[in-house]
Amino acid sequence: MERKEFLSLVGVSVGAIILQSCLSGCSNSSDPTPTNNNNGNTGGTGGTGGTTTGLTGNNTISKGAINFTLDLTSTSFADLKTDGKAIVTGDVIVARTKAGNYIAVAKACTHQGTTVDFQADNNRFNCSNHGSNFDLTGKVINGPAASPLTQFSTSFDSAKNTLKVS
Ligand code: FES
């Protein structure tokens, strides 16, 4: 074997070894298998809009007139037994003011639809998206929202511990 031929063979062998080393070192065979965290969860049903325990009636504007009753003994609506608290059900935010009065308005800010928050200390509903504020009747205090939140009437039945919103 001549020197040139020998060096050529060695070069090919060394190159093959380096290539094999790189391929095995670069492979992901030692990487942990990605974990599937969905645990068989298919993403849920997205809510059916009418199965909340303690709610009877319609709380969805697209389904017709708002007209529902909340059972305040239900854990879903327990917050409404406390002054200054609020709950959202369907398209409506129902609040109990610090004075103990029940109020209800459409939850969607009339600017771009963000769900408003009840701020009991300020007696208002606030939209955190662009800062609109609405009073307890849904009237605009400051924009950018230009239209009021739809107000619904409330009627509390102390004997049954239920709140009707319509
Ligand atoms: S979406 Fe409420 S202020 Fe813009």
Short mmCIF file of C-alpha atoms and ligand atoms in Angstrom, two decimals:
data_model
loop_
_atom_site.label_atom_id
_atom_site.label_comp_id
_atom_site.label_asym_id
_atom_site.label_seq_id
_atom_site.Cartn_x
_atom_site.Cartn_y
_atom_site.Cartn_z
CA MET A 1 0.00 0.00 0.00
CA GLU A 2 1.39 3.31 -0.93
CA ARG A 3 1.45 6.23 1.42
CA LYS A 4 -1.13 8.19 -0.52
CA GLU A 5 -3.51 5.22 -0.60
CA PHE A 6 -2.98 4.60 3.14
CA LEU A 7 -3.72 8.20 4.05
CA SER A 8 -6.82 8.15 1.91
CA LEU A 9 -8.12 5.04 3.68
CA VAL A 10 -7.36 6.51 7.11
CA GLY A 11 -9.07 9.73 6.16
CA VAL A 12 -12.21 7.91 5.08
CA SER A 13 -12.21 5.83 8.27
CA VAL A 14 -11.71 8.82 10.53
CA GLY A 15 -14.42 10.68 8.68
CA ALA A 16 -16.81 7.75 9.11
CA ILE A 17 -16.07 7.56 12.83
CA ILE A 18 -16.63 11.29 13.29
CA LEU A 19 -19.85 11.14 11.30
CA GLN A 20 -21.15 8.18 13.30
CA SER A 21 -20.20 9.87 16.56
CA CYS A 22 -21.97 13.04 15.54
CA LEU A 23 -25.10 11.25 14.42
CA SER A 24 -25.46 9.31 17.63
CA GLY A 25 -24.54 12.34 19.72
CA CYS A 26 -26.92 14.56 17.88
CA SER A 27 -29.83 12.19 17.95
CA ASN A 28 -32.71 12.71 20.32
CA SER A 29 -32.72 9.12 21.49
CA SER A 30 -31.65 10.22 24.95
CA ASP A 31 -34.10 13.11 25.13
CA PRO A 32 -37.13 12.57 27.28
CA THR A 33 -40.25 11.72 25.40
CA PRO A 34 -42.53 14.76 25.28
CA THR A 35 -45.19 14.45 27.86
CA ASN A 36 -48.77 14.43 26.79
CA ASN A 37 -50.44 16.43 29.49
CA ASN A 38 -53.94 16.27 28.29
CA ASN A 39 -54.62 13.12 30.27
CA GLY A 40 -57.28 12.13 27.85
CA ASN A 41 -58.99 15.47 28.23
CA THR A 42 -60.58 16.37 24.95
CA GLY A 43 -60.80 20.02 25.76
CA GLY A 44 -64.11 20.04 27.52
CA THR A 45 -67.49 20.76 26.14
CA GLY A 46 -67.20 24.51 26.25
CA GLY A 47 -70.18 24.73 28.54
CA THR A 48 -73.74 24.12 27.73
CA GLY A 49 -75.01 27.34 29.22
CA GLY A 50 -77.81 25.79 31.20
CA THR A 51 -76.45 23.25 33.59
CA THR A 52 -75.27 25.38 36.47
CA THR A 53 -76.67 24.10 39.72
CA GLY A 54 -79.01 26.61 41.25
CA LEU A 55 -79.90 28.37 38.02
CA THR A 56 -83.22 28.10 36.27
CA GLY A 57 -84.23 30.09 33.22
CA ASN A 58 -82.35 31.95 30.52
CA ASN A 59 -79.14 33.89 31.20
CA THR A 60 -78.04 34.12 27.56
CA ILE A 61 -79.02 37.17 25.53
CA SER A 62 -78.86 35.36 22.17
CA LYS A 63 -81.46 32.84 23.39
CA GLY A 64 -84.09 35.45 24.11
CA ALA A 65 -85.14 37.66 26.97
CA ILE A 66 -83.04 37.42 30.09
CA ASN A 67 -85.20 35.80 32.74
CA PHE A 68 -83.67 33.52 35.33
CA THR A 69 -83.70 32.69 39.01
CA LEU A 70 -80.67 31.97 41.16
CA ASP A 71 -80.82 29.75 44.22
CA LEU A 72 -78.58 31.60 46.65
CA THR A 73 -78.14 28.47 48.77
CA SER A 74 -76.18 27.01 45.83
CA THR A 75 -72.42 27.23 46.18
CA SER A 76 -72.30 28.63 42.65
CA PHE A 77 -73.98 31.82 43.85
CA ALA A 78 -72.86 31.93 47.47
CA ASP A 79 -70.93 35.15 46.86
CA LEU A 80 -74.23 36.95 46.44
CA LYS A 81 -74.88 36.53 50.14
CA THR A 82 -72.03 38.94 50.85
CA ASP A 83 -72.23 42.70 50.41
CA GLY A 84 -69.81 43.93 47.76
CA LYS A 85 -69.54 40.66 45.85
CA ALA A 86 -70.63 39.74 42.33
CA ILE A 87 -70.97 36.72 40.09
CA VAL A 88 -71.15 36.29 36.34
CA THR A 89 -73.74 33.93 34.93
CA GLY A 90 -74.22 33.61 31.22
CA ASP A 91 -74.24 37.12 29.76
CA VAL A 92 -75.10 38.83 33.03
CA ILE A 93 -73.10 40.15 35.96
CA VAL A 94 -75.11 40.13 39.18
CA ALA A 95 -73.81 42.09 42.13
CA ARG A 96 -74.71 42.82 45.70
CA THR A 97 -73.76 46.37 46.58
CA LYS A 98 -72.14 47.36 49.83
CA ALA A 99 -75.56 48.59 50.86
CA GLY A 100 -76.95 45.07 50.32
CA ASN A 101 -78.96 45.78 47.17
CA TYR A 102 -78.98 43.38 44.23
CA ILE A 103 -78.21 44.78 40.80
CA ALA A 104 -77.70 43.13 37.42
CA VAL A 105 -76.38 44.36 34.07
CA ALA A 106 -75.10 42.82 30.85
CA LYS A 107 -71.54 41.70 31.46
CA ALA A 108 -70.10 42.73 28.07
CA CYS A 109 -68.58 46.18 27.85
CA THR A 110 -70.33 48.11 25.10
CA HIS A 111 -67.00 49.27 23.71
CA GLN A 112 -65.47 45.97 22.58
CA GLY A 113 -67.16 43.30 24.64
CA THR A 114 -64.76 42.66 27.51
CA THR A 115 -66.45 41.34 30.65
CA VAL A 116 -66.71 44.11 33.19
CA ASP A 117 -65.78 43.82 36.87
CA PHE A 118 -67.85 45.01 39.78
CA GLN A 119 -66.01 47.52 41.96
CA ALA A 120 -68.08 47.72 45.10
CA ASP A 121 -65.94 50.37 46.79
CA ASN A 122 -66.51 52.71 43.86
CA ASN A 123 -70.11 51.72 43.19
CA ARG A 124 -69.37 50.99 39.58
CA PHE A 125 -68.61 48.43 36.93
CA ASN A 126 -65.17 48.74 35.37
CA CYS A 127 -63.81 47.47 32.11
CA SER A 128 -60.15 46.69 32.49
CA ASN A 129 -59.57 46.64 28.75
CA HIS A 130 -59.66 50.37 28.01
CA GLY A 131 -60.93 51.78 31.28
CA SER A 132 -64.60 52.44 30.72
CA ASN A 133 -66.68 52.77 33.87
CA PHE A 134 -70.42 52.32 34.34
CA ASP A 135 -72.56 53.21 37.31
CA LEU A 136 -74.77 50.76 39.17
CA THR A 137 -77.52 51.15 36.57
CA GLY A 138 -75.13 50.51 33.68
CA LYS A 139 -74.93 54.17 32.61
CA VAL A 140 -71.56 55.25 31.19
CA ILE A 141 -69.46 57.25 33.66
CA ASN A 142 -66.52 57.50 31.31
CA GLY A 143 -65.56 55.97 27.97
CA PRO A 144 -64.35 55.00 25.56
CA ALA A 145 -67.63 53.07 25.80
CA ALA A 146 -70.44 55.30 24.57
CA SER A 147 -73.47 53.14 25.31
CA PRO A 148 -74.79 51.92 28.64
CA LEU A 149 -74.75 48.32 29.83
CA THR A 150 -78.24 46.85 29.63
CA GLN A 151 -79.74 46.87 33.10
CA PHE A 152 -81.93 44.03 34.36
CA SER A 153 -84.35 44.10 37.24
CA THR A 154 -83.75 42.01 40.33
CA SER A 155 -86.16 40.63 42.87
CA PHE A 156 -85.00 38.87 46.01
CA ASP A 157 -87.27 36.35 47.71
CA SER A 158 -86.02 36.10 51.26
CA ALA A 159 -88.35 33.19 52.11
CA LYS A 160 -86.99 31.05 49.28
CA ASN A 161 -83.53 32.63 49.29
CA THR A 162 -83.76 33.11 45.54
CA LEU A 163 -82.95 36.03 43.29
CA LYS A 164 -84.92 36.61 40.13
CA VAL A 165 -83.26 38.56 37.30
CA SER A 166 -85.22 39.70 34.26
S1 FES B 1 -63.66 46.93 25.77
FE1 FES B 1 -64.30 47.97 27.53
S2 FES B 1 -63.40 49.90 27.41
FE2 FES B 1 -62.80 48.90 25.58
#
